[in-house]
Short mmCIF file of C-alpha atoms (C1' of nucleotides) in Angstrom, two decimals:
data_model
loop_
_atom_site.label_atom_id
_atom_site.label_comp_id
_atom_site.label_asym_id
_atom_site.label_seq_id
_atom_site.Cartn_x
_atom_site.Cartn_y
_atom_site.Cartn_z
CA MET A 1 191.26 144.89 -75.14
CA ARG A 2 194.59 143.82 -73.82
CA LEU A 3 197.34 144.54 -76.80
CA SER A 4 199.43 141.72 -75.10
CA ARG A 5 197.05 138.94 -76.56
CA TYR A 6 195.40 141.40 -79.61
CA PHE A 7 196.31 141.48 -83.69
CA LEU A 8 198.58 144.45 -84.35
CA PRO A 9 201.38 144.17 -86.58
CA LEU A 10 202.04 147.87 -86.72
CA LEU A 11 205.03 148.81 -88.50
CA LYS A 12 208.40 151.71 -87.93
CA GLU A 13 208.89 151.90 -91.60
CA THR A 14 206.46 153.30 -94.37
CA PRO A 15 205.95 150.69 -97.22
CA SER A 16 207.29 152.41 -100.57
CA GLU A 17 203.68 152.24 -102.18
CA ALA A 18 202.41 154.47 -100.24
CA THR A 19 202.09 158.05 -101.09
CA ILE A 20 199.09 159.56 -99.27
CA ALA A 21 198.37 159.95 -94.84
CA SER A 22 195.48 157.24 -94.87
CA HIS A 23 197.22 154.95 -96.79
CA ARG A 24 200.58 155.18 -94.77
CA TYR A 25 198.65 155.23 -91.41
CA MET A 26 196.41 152.28 -92.30
CA LEU A 27 199.18 150.09 -92.82
CA ARG A 28 201.74 151.43 -90.19
CA ALA A 29 199.16 151.24 -88.21
CA GLY A 30 198.30 147.54 -89.17
CA MET A 31 194.34 148.72 -90.11
CA VAL A 32 195.25 145.85 -93.73
CA LYS A 33 197.48 144.19 -95.72
CA GLN A 34 197.49 144.52 -99.05
CA ASP A 35 196.64 141.09 -100.72
CA SER A 36 196.71 142.55 -104.55
CA ALA A 37 195.85 145.52 -106.54
CA GLY A 38 193.03 146.78 -105.19
CA ILE A 39 192.85 144.05 -102.72
CA TYR A 40 192.67 144.11 -99.23
CA ILE A 41 192.17 142.22 -96.21
CA TRP A 42 190.92 143.58 -93.27
CA LEU A 43 193.00 143.35 -90.00
CA PRO A 44 191.15 143.35 -86.46
CA LEU A 45 192.24 147.60 -86.33
CA GLY A 46 190.94 148.47 -89.75
CA PHE A 47 187.78 146.13 -89.23
CA LYS A 48 186.46 147.64 -86.26
CA VAL A 49 186.16 151.02 -87.35
CA LEU A 50 184.87 149.78 -91.16
CA LYS A 51 182.04 148.10 -88.93
CA LYS A 52 181.86 151.68 -86.64
CA ILE A 53 181.03 153.26 -89.48
CA GLU A 54 179.15 150.55 -91.22
CA ASN A 55 176.36 151.13 -88.52
CA ILE A 56 176.29 154.82 -88.45
CA VAL A 57 175.35 154.50 -91.80
CA ARG A 58 173.10 151.41 -90.88
CA GLU A 59 171.09 153.72 -88.08
CA GLU A 60 170.74 157.34 -90.10
CA GLN A 61 169.16 154.76 -92.89
CA ASN A 62 167.60 153.19 -91.08
CA LYS A 63 166.24 156.16 -89.30
CA SER A 64 165.16 157.98 -92.78
CA GLY A 65 162.48 155.09 -93.11
CA ALA A 66 164.78 152.77 -95.57
CA VAL A 67 164.49 149.05 -94.98
CA GLU A 68 167.63 146.80 -94.91
CA ILE A 69 168.05 143.87 -97.49
CA LEU A 70 171.31 141.99 -98.54
CA MET A 71 171.98 141.16 -102.10
CA PRO A 72 174.56 138.60 -103.40
CA THR A 73 177.66 139.98 -104.31
CA ILE A 74 177.93 137.61 -107.60
CA GLN A 75 174.85 138.02 -110.76
CA SER A 76 173.51 136.65 -113.66
CA ALA A 77 174.26 138.69 -116.17
CA GLY A 78 170.62 138.28 -117.85
CA HIS A 79 169.47 140.81 -115.38
CA TRP A 80 172.16 143.27 -117.27
CA LYS A 81 171.47 142.11 -120.63
CA GLU A 82 167.96 143.24 -119.83
CA THR A 83 168.41 147.34 -119.30
CA GLY A 84 171.58 146.86 -122.19
CA ARG A 85 174.16 147.24 -119.86
CA TYR A 86 175.94 144.40 -119.79
CA ASP A 87 177.72 146.25 -122.76
CA ALA A 88 177.59 149.62 -122.14
CA TYR A 89 179.46 149.23 -118.71
CA GLY A 90 182.61 148.13 -120.27
CA PRO A 91 185.55 146.70 -118.46
CA GLU A 92 185.91 147.66 -115.06
CA MET A 93 182.55 144.94 -114.63
CA LEU A 94 184.55 141.78 -113.18
CA ARG A 95 183.20 139.16 -115.67
CA ILE A 96 183.03 135.32 -115.16
CA LYS A 97 181.79 131.59 -116.35
CA ASP A 98 180.67 129.15 -114.11
CA ARG A 99 181.62 125.52 -114.56
CA SER A 100 177.84 125.09 -117.09
CA ASN A 101 179.61 128.57 -119.33
CA ARG A 102 176.47 130.90 -117.42
CA GLU A 103 177.35 134.12 -117.83
CA LEU A 104 178.30 136.03 -113.89
CA LEU A 105 179.02 138.81 -112.86
CA TYR A 106 180.67 140.52 -109.62
CA GLY A 107 178.36 143.06 -109.22
CA PRO A 108 179.57 146.86 -109.49
CA THR A 109 176.04 147.95 -108.45
CA ASN A 110 172.41 146.87 -107.84
CA GLU A 111 169.67 148.39 -109.68
CA ASP A 112 169.16 145.36 -112.39
CA MET A 113 168.72 143.42 -109.33
CA ILE A 114 166.71 145.33 -107.52
CA THR A 115 164.77 146.07 -109.84
CA ASP A 116 163.72 142.34 -111.62
CA MET A 117 163.50 141.64 -107.49
CA PHE A 118 160.79 144.56 -107.14
CA ARG A 119 158.69 143.88 -110.34
CA THR A 120 158.18 140.25 -109.30
CA TYR A 121 156.27 141.19 -105.70
CA VAL A 122 155.43 144.95 -106.24
CA LYS A 123 152.06 145.81 -108.59
CA SER A 124 149.98 148.75 -106.79
CA TYR A 125 150.74 151.93 -105.16
CA LYS A 126 149.51 151.00 -102.65
CA ASP A 127 152.42 149.45 -101.43
CA LEU A 128 154.81 152.83 -102.12
CA PRO A 129 156.54 154.10 -101.31
CA GLN A 130 159.34 151.90 -100.35
CA SER A 131 163.32 152.34 -99.92
CA LEU A 132 165.18 149.25 -99.51
CA TYR A 133 168.82 149.53 -99.35
CA HIS A 134 171.66 146.67 -98.40
CA ILE A 135 175.62 147.03 -97.40
CA GLN A 136 177.32 144.44 -99.17
CA TRP A 137 180.93 144.63 -101.04
CA LYS A 138 181.45 145.93 -104.96
CA PHE A 139 183.87 144.64 -107.37
CA ARG A 140 185.29 147.29 -110.13
CA ASP A 141 187.73 146.18 -111.91
CA GLU A 142 189.27 150.04 -111.64
CA ARG A 143 192.55 150.63 -114.11
CA ARG A 144 193.95 151.59 -112.03
CA PRO A 145 193.75 151.30 -108.16
CA ARG A 146 195.74 153.50 -105.65
CA PHE A 147 195.95 155.43 -102.81
CA GLY A 148 194.74 152.02 -100.02
CA VAL A 149 190.84 151.24 -99.91
CA MET A 150 190.12 154.99 -100.96
CA ARG A 151 189.97 153.32 -104.37
CA GLY A 152 190.12 149.35 -104.52
CA ARG A 153 189.19 147.30 -106.68
CA GLU A 154 186.82 145.60 -104.33
CA PHE A 155 185.06 148.00 -101.59
CA LEU A 156 181.64 148.03 -99.12
CA MET A 157 179.22 149.98 -100.21
CA LYS A 158 175.83 150.87 -99.02
CA ASP A 159 173.05 151.33 -102.15
CA ALA A 160 169.99 152.48 -101.40
CA TYR A 161 166.94 152.27 -103.75
CA SER A 162 163.70 153.74 -103.78
CA PHE A 163 160.19 153.42 -105.17
CA ASP A 164 157.37 155.17 -105.98
CA VAL A 165 154.40 156.38 -107.93
CA ASP A 166 155.08 159.53 -109.56
CA LEU A 167 157.64 161.56 -109.46
CA GLU A 168 156.55 164.46 -106.75
CA SER A 169 156.66 161.24 -104.29
CA ALA A 170 160.04 159.93 -105.17
CA ARG A 171 161.52 163.56 -105.09
CA LEU A 172 160.17 163.08 -101.18
CA SER A 173 162.32 159.69 -101.02
CA TYR A 174 165.50 161.83 -102.85
CA ASN A 175 165.44 164.38 -99.86
CA LYS A 176 164.92 162.08 -97.24
CA GLN A 177 167.82 160.33 -98.38
CA PHE A 178 169.48 163.50 -98.89
CA VAL A 179 168.87 164.35 -94.57
CA ALA A 180 169.78 161.46 -94.23
CA TYR A 181 173.20 162.06 -95.79
CA LEU A 182 173.60 165.18 -93.89
CA ASN A 183 173.00 163.49 -90.69
CA THR A 184 175.27 160.63 -91.51
CA PHE A 185 178.78 162.25 -92.02
CA ASP A 186 178.13 164.79 -89.14
CA ARG A 187 177.66 161.77 -87.17
CA LEU A 188 181.29 160.50 -88.52
CA GLY A 189 182.85 163.55 -87.16
CA LEU A 190 182.99 164.94 -91.55
CA GLN A 191 182.37 168.02 -92.87
CA ALA A 192 180.46 166.90 -95.95
CA VAL A 193 179.29 169.32 -98.86
CA PRO A 194 177.03 168.76 -101.18
CA LEU A 195 177.85 169.27 -104.75
CA ARG A 196 175.31 169.71 -107.60
CA ALA A 197 176.46 166.73 -110.00
CA ASP A 198 175.99 164.64 -113.42
CA ALA A 199 174.16 161.51 -112.85
CA GLY A 200 176.79 159.77 -114.69
CA PRO A 201 176.80 156.62 -115.78
CA ILE A 202 174.13 154.84 -114.02
CA GLY A 203 171.62 158.51 -115.11
CA GLY A 204 169.26 160.15 -114.26
CA ASP A 205 167.47 163.67 -113.67
CA LEU A 206 168.61 164.67 -110.07
CA SER A 207 172.33 164.13 -108.23
CA HIS A 208 174.32 165.23 -105.79
CA GLU A 209 177.74 163.93 -104.63
CA PHE A 210 178.76 164.00 -100.81
CA LEU A 211 182.60 164.97 -100.80
CA ILE A 212 184.57 165.77 -98.02
CA LEU A 213 187.51 168.11 -97.99
CA ALA A 214 190.77 167.01 -97.92
CA GLU A 215 193.88 168.13 -99.91
CA THR A 216 194.58 165.50 -101.30
CA GLY A 217 190.44 165.05 -102.83
CA GLU A 218 189.97 164.13 -106.37
CA SER A 219 187.67 166.68 -107.02
CA LYS A 220 188.12 170.55 -107.26
CA VAL A 221 185.53 171.97 -105.08
CA TYR A 222 183.88 175.39 -106.11
CA CYS A 223 181.58 176.21 -103.18
CA HIS A 224 180.51 179.06 -101.30
CA SER A 225 182.33 179.17 -97.81
CA ASP A 226 179.01 179.86 -95.90
CA LEU A 227 178.09 176.15 -96.74
CA LEU A 228 180.52 174.58 -95.18
CA ASP A 229 178.75 176.20 -91.83
CA MET A 230 175.83 174.61 -91.78
CA LYS A 231 174.91 172.11 -88.91
CA ALA A 232 173.84 168.47 -89.63
CA PRO A 233 169.65 169.25 -89.56
CA GLY A 234 168.88 165.98 -87.62
CA TYR A 235 165.34 164.73 -87.59
CA VAL A 236 163.25 166.56 -90.04
CA SER A 237 159.71 165.78 -90.48
CA GLU A 238 158.22 165.34 -94.56
CA LYS A 239 156.89 169.30 -94.56
CA ASP A 240 159.98 170.47 -93.88
CA LEU A 241 162.36 168.35 -95.86
CA GLN A 242 161.83 170.66 -98.97
CA LYS A 243 163.19 173.31 -97.08
CA VAL A 244 165.78 171.60 -95.68
CA VAL A 245 166.95 170.44 -99.02
CA ASP A 246 167.14 173.70 -100.11
CA SER A 247 169.00 175.59 -97.75
CA ARG A 248 171.76 173.83 -99.13
CA THR A 249 171.24 173.41 -102.53
CA SER A 250 171.04 176.76 -102.88
CA PHE A 251 174.23 177.54 -102.85
CA TYR A 252 176.75 177.40 -105.36
CA ALA A 253 178.69 174.19 -105.33
CA ARG A 254 179.64 172.28 -107.80
CA SER A 255 183.15 170.15 -108.83
CA ASP A 256 185.07 170.39 -111.87
CA GLU A 257 183.05 168.65 -114.76
CA MET A 258 179.85 170.48 -113.79
CA HIS A 259 181.52 173.94 -112.83
CA ASP A 260 180.24 177.80 -113.96
CA GLN A 261 182.92 180.15 -113.18
CA THR A 262 180.27 183.21 -114.40
CA LYS A 263 177.79 181.60 -111.56
CA PHE A 264 181.30 181.42 -109.37
CA GLU A 265 182.16 184.58 -109.79
CA LYS A 266 178.05 185.66 -108.57
CA ILE A 267 179.27 184.66 -105.29
CA PRO A 268 180.83 187.22 -102.99
CA GLU A 269 185.00 187.18 -103.89
CA ASN A 270 185.89 186.17 -99.36
CA LYS A 271 183.27 183.67 -99.54
CA ARG A 272 184.28 181.58 -102.57
CA LEU A 273 186.47 178.71 -102.12
CA VAL A 274 187.73 176.24 -104.05
CA ALA A 275 188.83 173.17 -102.83
CA ARG A 276 189.74 169.89 -103.39
CA GLY A 277 187.82 166.56 -102.22
CA ILE A 278 186.60 163.30 -102.08
CA GLU A 279 183.64 161.67 -103.18
CA VAL A 280 181.69 159.42 -100.40
CA GLY A 281 178.48 159.57 -101.14
CA HIS A 282 176.47 160.44 -104.62
CA ILE A 283 172.17 159.88 -104.87
CA PHE A 284 170.58 160.31 -107.68
CA GLN A 285 166.51 160.07 -109.16
CA PHE A 286 166.67 158.79 -112.20
CA GLY A 287 163.16 158.25 -113.34
CA ASP A 288 162.29 155.16 -115.50
CA LYS A 289 165.69 154.31 -116.71
CA TYR A 290 165.89 151.03 -115.67
CA SER A 291 161.72 149.96 -114.95
CA LYS A 292 160.85 151.26 -118.29
CA PRO A 293 163.06 148.61 -120.05
CA MET A 294 162.65 146.38 -117.11
CA ASN A 295 158.73 146.09 -116.66
CA ALA A 296 158.55 147.28 -113.28
CA ASN A 297 155.11 148.52 -112.68
CA VAL A 298 152.58 149.73 -110.48
CA GLN A 299 149.06 150.43 -111.06
CA GLY A 300 147.87 153.22 -109.77
CA ALA A 301 144.25 154.73 -108.33
CA ASP A 302 143.99 155.64 -111.75
CA GLY A 303 143.89 151.90 -112.55
CA LYS A 304 146.71 152.73 -115.17
CA VAL A 305 149.89 151.41 -115.29
CA ASN A 306 152.93 153.06 -115.38
CA PRO A 307 156.89 152.44 -114.83
CA VAL A 308 157.81 152.75 -110.74
CA MET A 309 159.70 156.07 -110.04
CA MET A 310 162.90 155.33 -109.08
CA GLY A 311 166.05 156.44 -107.43
CA SER A 312 169.66 155.39 -105.92
CA TYR A 313 172.00 156.62 -103.24
CA GLY A 314 174.98 155.05 -102.58
CA VAL A 315 178.13 155.90 -99.50
CA GLY A 316 181.19 154.15 -99.98
CA VAL A 317 181.47 152.45 -96.82
CA SER A 318 185.14 151.40 -96.88
CA ARG A 319 186.45 154.70 -98.48
CA LEU A 320 184.98 156.45 -95.56
CA VAL A 321 187.59 154.61 -93.59
CA GLY A 322 190.93 156.23 -95.47
CA GLY A 323 188.74 159.34 -95.82
CA ILE A 324 188.06 160.27 -92.24
CA ILE A 325 192.14 159.96 -91.97
CA GLU A 326 192.53 161.65 -94.82
CA ALA A 327 190.65 164.70 -92.72
CA SER A 328 191.81 163.20 -89.35
CA HIS A 329 195.66 163.34 -88.70
CA ASP A 330 199.24 165.21 -88.16
CA GLU A 331 202.59 164.33 -88.40
CA VAL A 332 202.89 161.78 -86.53
CA GLY A 333 199.35 159.58 -86.70
CA ILE A 334 195.36 158.95 -86.94
CA ILE A 335 193.43 160.74 -85.12
CA TRP A 336 189.85 159.00 -84.76
CA PRO A 337 187.08 161.22 -84.28
CA LYS A 338 185.34 159.48 -81.34
CA SER A 339 182.02 157.92 -83.03
CA VAL A 340 184.49 155.51 -85.07
CA THR A 341 187.58 155.24 -82.92
CA PRO A 342 188.64 151.53 -82.51
CA PHE A 343 188.97 151.34 -78.97
CA GLY A 344 187.88 154.85 -76.74
CA VAL A 345 190.89 155.18 -74.26
CA GLY A 346 193.99 153.64 -74.45
CA ILE A 347 196.01 153.29 -71.25
CA ILE A 348 199.65 152.89 -71.20
CA ASN A 349 201.72 150.54 -68.17
CA LEU A 350 204.94 152.71 -67.97
CA LYS A 351 206.11 149.91 -66.03
CA VAL A 352 204.78 146.47 -65.95
CA GLY A 353 205.33 143.99 -63.33
CA ASN A 354 205.60 147.05 -60.91
CA ASP A 355 202.62 145.44 -58.53
CA GLU A 356 200.89 149.58 -57.68
CA VAL A 357 201.18 150.60 -61.41
CA ASP A 358 199.64 146.91 -62.51
CA LYS A 359 197.15 147.63 -60.11
CA VAL A 360 195.88 150.45 -60.94
CA CYS A 361 196.21 149.83 -64.41
CA GLU A 362 194.10 147.01 -64.13
CA ASP A 363 191.33 149.01 -62.39
CA LEU A 364 191.50 151.49 -64.78
CA TYR A 365 191.23 148.68 -67.41
CA GLU A 366 188.44 146.89 -65.55
CA LYS A 367 185.86 150.17 -64.66
CA LEU A 368 186.20 151.26 -68.08
CA LYS A 369 185.30 148.14 -69.98
CA ASN A 370 181.85 148.25 -67.22
CA SER A 371 181.21 151.80 -68.46
CA ASN A 372 181.29 150.49 -72.50
CA ILE A 373 184.27 152.66 -72.90
CA ASP A 374 186.03 149.92 -74.52
CA PRO A 375 189.88 150.23 -73.48
CA LEU A 376 192.83 149.17 -75.36
CA TYR A 377 195.58 148.31 -72.74
CA ASP A 378 199.29 148.46 -73.71
CA ASP A 379 200.18 145.64 -71.30
CA LYS A 380 203.16 144.91 -73.24
CA ASN A 381 206.78 145.43 -71.33
CA ASP A 382 208.24 147.54 -73.99
CA ARG A 383 210.48 150.73 -72.95
CA GLY A 384 207.00 154.13 -72.47
CA GLY A 385 209.02 156.03 -76.08
CA GLN A 386 207.84 152.71 -78.06
CA LYS A 387 204.21 152.71 -76.31
CA PHE A 388 203.10 156.11 -76.57
CA ALA A 389 204.54 156.73 -80.73
CA ARG A 390 202.02 153.73 -81.07
CA MET A 391 199.62 154.71 -78.85
CA ASP A 392 199.96 157.89 -80.64
CA LEU A 393 199.82 156.82 -84.14
CA ILE A 394 197.06 154.13 -84.08
CA GLY A 395 194.92 157.87 -83.08
CA LEU A 396 192.85 156.68 -80.13
CA PRO A 397 191.02 160.43 -78.69
CA TYR A 398 192.36 159.43 -74.99
CA GLN A 399 195.27 158.13 -73.60
CA ILE A 400 195.71 157.16 -70.16
CA ILE A 401 198.92 156.69 -68.73
CA VAL A 402 199.98 155.45 -65.42
CA GLY A 403 203.93 155.09 -63.69
CA PRO A 404 205.48 154.83 -60.88
CA ARG A 405 206.20 158.68 -61.09
CA GLY A 406 202.56 160.05 -61.28
CA LEU A 407 201.15 157.30 -58.60
CA GLY A 408 203.37 158.60 -55.99
CA GLU A 409 201.24 161.56 -56.48
CA GLY A 410 198.47 159.93 -56.62
CA VAL A 411 197.30 160.84 -60.26
CA VAL A 412 197.29 159.36 -63.57
CA GLU A 413 197.99 161.29 -66.92
CA VAL A 414 195.19 161.67 -69.16
CA LYS A 415 196.00 162.95 -73.03
CA VAL A 416 193.84 164.22 -75.66
CA ARG A 417 194.94 162.99 -78.92
CA LEU A 418 193.47 165.40 -80.72
CA SER A 419 194.96 168.69 -78.61
CA GLY A 420 198.17 167.44 -76.92
CA LYS A 421 196.59 168.81 -73.76
CA LYS A 422 197.66 166.62 -70.41
CA MET A 423 196.18 166.11 -67.15
CA ASN A 424 196.65 164.66 -63.46
CA LEU A 425 194.44 163.30 -62.96
CA THR A 426 193.00 160.39 -59.75
CA LEU A 427 191.70 157.44 -60.80
CA GLU A 428 188.42 158.31 -59.97
CA GLU A 429 188.77 161.76 -61.33
CA ALA A 430 190.35 159.80 -65.05
CA VAL A 431 187.91 157.26 -65.19
CA ASN A 432 185.14 159.94 -65.17
CA PHE A 433 186.69 162.01 -67.37
CA ILE A 434 186.40 159.66 -70.53
CA VAL A 435 183.46 158.10 -69.52
CA ASN A 436 181.43 162.35 -69.43
CA GLU A 437 184.05 163.25 -72.70
CA TYR A 438 181.57 159.80 -74.45
CA THR A 439 177.89 160.63 -72.99
CA SER A 440 178.57 164.32 -72.70
CA GLU A 441 177.40 164.87 -76.28
CA THR A 442 176.36 162.29 -79.18
"C1'" C B 1 194.24 152.71 -122.25
"C1'" G B 2 199.51 155.49 -122.89
"C1'" G B 3 203.98 156.77 -120.44
"C1'" G B 4 207.08 155.63 -116.91
"C1'" G B 5 209.24 151.83 -112.86
"C1'" C B 6 210.43 148.80 -109.36
"C1'" G B 7 210.14 142.84 -108.09
"C1'" U B 8 217.07 140.65 -102.90
"C1'" A B 9 214.21 137.77 -95.17
"C1'" G B 10 208.09 140.68 -92.25
"C1'" C B 11 209.22 146.40 -93.56
"C1'" G B 12 213.14 150.19 -96.07
"C1'" C B 13 217.55 149.22 -99.20
"C1'" A B 14 223.11 147.94 -101.01
"C1'" G B 15 225.01 144.24 -104.27
"C1'" C B 16 223.59 143.70 -110.66
"C1'" C B 17 227.13 147.67 -115.25
"C1'" U B 18 232.33 144.26 -114.75
"C1'" G B 19 229.08 136.87 -113.29
"C1'" G B 20 232.36 133.38 -108.98
"C1'" U B 21 227.27 130.74 -104.98
"C1'" A B 22 223.92 136.81 -101.25
"C1'" G B 23 224.51 141.95 -97.51
"C1'" C B 24 223.15 146.22 -94.00
"C1'" G B 25 219.37 148.96 -91.31
"C1'" C B 26 214.39 148.40 -88.63
"C1'" A B 27 211.62 144.36 -86.84
"C1'" C B 28 212.21 138.76 -84.48
"C1'" C B 29 214.49 135.10 -80.82
"C1'" U B 30 218.10 134.80 -76.25
"C1'" G B 31 221.11 136.77 -72.24
"C1'" U B 32 223.36 141.38 -69.34
"C1'" U B 33 221.99 145.92 -68.09
"C1'" U B 34 218.44 149.74 -69.15
"C1'" U B 35 212.88 151.16 -68.73
"C1'" G B 36 208.33 158.77 -67.86
"C1'" G B 37 209.26 159.98 -75.70
"C1'" G B 38 210.48 153.93 -80.90
"C1'" A B 39 217.79 151.59 -75.56
"C1'" A B 40 222.76 149.36 -75.53
"C1'" C B 41 225.99 145.60 -76.06
"C1'" A B 42 226.87 140.50 -77.37
"C1'" G B 43 224.46 136.26 -79.26
"C1'" G B 44 221.17 133.60 -83.00
"C1'" G B 45 216.78 132.35 -86.53
"C1'" G B 46 215.28 133.38 -90.79
"C1'" G B 47 216.13 133.79 -98.70
"C1'" U B 48 214.27 127.94 -103.92
"C1'" C B 49 217.08 136.52 -105.47
"C1'" G B 50 209.00 137.12 -108.48
"C1'" C B 51 208.02 133.04 -112.37
"C1'" A B 52 210.21 129.12 -116.64
"C1'" A B 53 214.19 128.68 -120.07
"C1'" G B 54 218.76 130.02 -122.44
"C1'" U B 55 224.40 131.47 -122.52
"C1'" U B 56 228.27 130.02 -119.52
"C1'" C B 57 232.06 125.41 -115.88
"C1'" G B 58 229.62 128.82 -112.78
"C1'" A B 59 223.81 133.36 -112.83
"C1'" A B 60 220.66 137.77 -107.90
"C1'" U B 61 224.17 139.88 -111.74
"C1'" C B 62 223.87 138.66 -118.98
"C1'" U B 63 219.77 136.97 -123.00
"C1'" U B 64 214.76 136.24 -123.74
"C1'" G B 65 209.05 135.17 -122.61
"C1'" C B 66 206.00 135.00 -118.87
"C1'" C B 67 203.72 136.85 -113.75
"C1'" G B 68 202.93 140.22 -110.46
"C1'" C B 69 203.30 144.93 -108.11
"C1'" C B 70 204.11 150.39 -108.37
"C1'" C B 71 204.40 155.70 -109.81
"C1'" C B 72 202.49 159.89 -113.40
"C1'" G B 73 198.02 161.26 -116.70
"C1'" A B 74 193.08 160.15 -118.68
"C1'" C B 75 188.65 157.75 -116.36
"C1'" C B 76 185.64 156.78 -112.40
"C1'" A B 77 182.20 155.38 -105.94
#
RNA sequence: CGGGGCGUAGCGCAGCCUGGUAGCGCACCUGUUUUGGGAACAGGGGGUCGCAAGUUCGAAUCUUGCCGCCCCGACCA
């Protein structure tokens, strides 16, 4: 993309409402624009990142065996009355009436709807287990939206639902999602900690929440520090699932509400970690909580009819955009992990109009495009300082700086955003370096 | 939901107390000189001062009502 033809409305000054880094930078880097409290327009740069995160979440869901569907944002109140949640959910649910005075709502979650869908089709244990997910916009009428997209009212969420014939099988489905979450957050460049959680308003027996550590996090985290050193498991066969899950859940790791100081103090003192975190995922097993009142029953091999055993698994996709920035920024701007960066590399032309500089930039631009690097070429006729500051702010992992001074010696400058390290390389070397950075690790 | 605050140009703000027809910085447009870490000078465009009613000869400024937004706390993915 050529910057001169892109839509990137940057702000030099920080809007007064933004108090945390991710909110400040998302506004300044032209990623989002607030339309009303907790509701945002996703501008091109922000939208690209959102889609990249969404795709990683999708790929890991697919790998786990979950199947994608898409449920509507607007739901009928009927299903919610059947489970008793219409009254239980409270004012955070946005209730709407249509022209015929029918009661509708903008979905804050989808257990009721999917259970209704499931029961009309599935009657036999032979069709189980089943995991379905969708990635869809939700609405919760928060009393106090804040922190930009981290706590919006409208937000993009992946929610998966598992259906099993018994609790033992349901545990397997739960574990698959648990492992999928470890892999998902790893690919997003995040260190996510699974905490034992309270099932909360969704209800259930077994539950974990996944938090990324950040000073601005809303939850307090107490955990064994070795948990942070564990690497993502990658592919895990069914027979090893429980072992992998146990290897994480055996560590003490809890949020404020579930904290048990006595148990915490059994951890060696130098391994006790108290930090703050941002919740980016939450998984629940809740058995027949919805299937029973909704008569979502299946017939087993023994001929008996029982409610299907369910779980649900959420990831805050739009919240992750902010969460990643909280976890990865410095005093001048964002530092994107390679997996979600809106562009692979920024090319800075320091002297637009100079034949040689223009030619080298165009050459780099074409070569990188053809190597699937998706470069952003700053071809605007601005001063150097402005270009550097701009590129640092939007946080692409690599920059290639092309100017007459370097070209006089036959080199361009490659800058690594994270380390600040700069290298003088020939044009070919620069292209090879960037391509290699994106292919050497997955 | 408790407590506090703010709505004046795209962004950041002053003016309001003490009423007289709107200003500063950044951004934007034109020109000149510049050009390797957010350039300088000159000229210029952009506002029903959140909305409505009231007081007044006259309201950004005073009064009342409404709307919107933010911050702290409690709550939440």
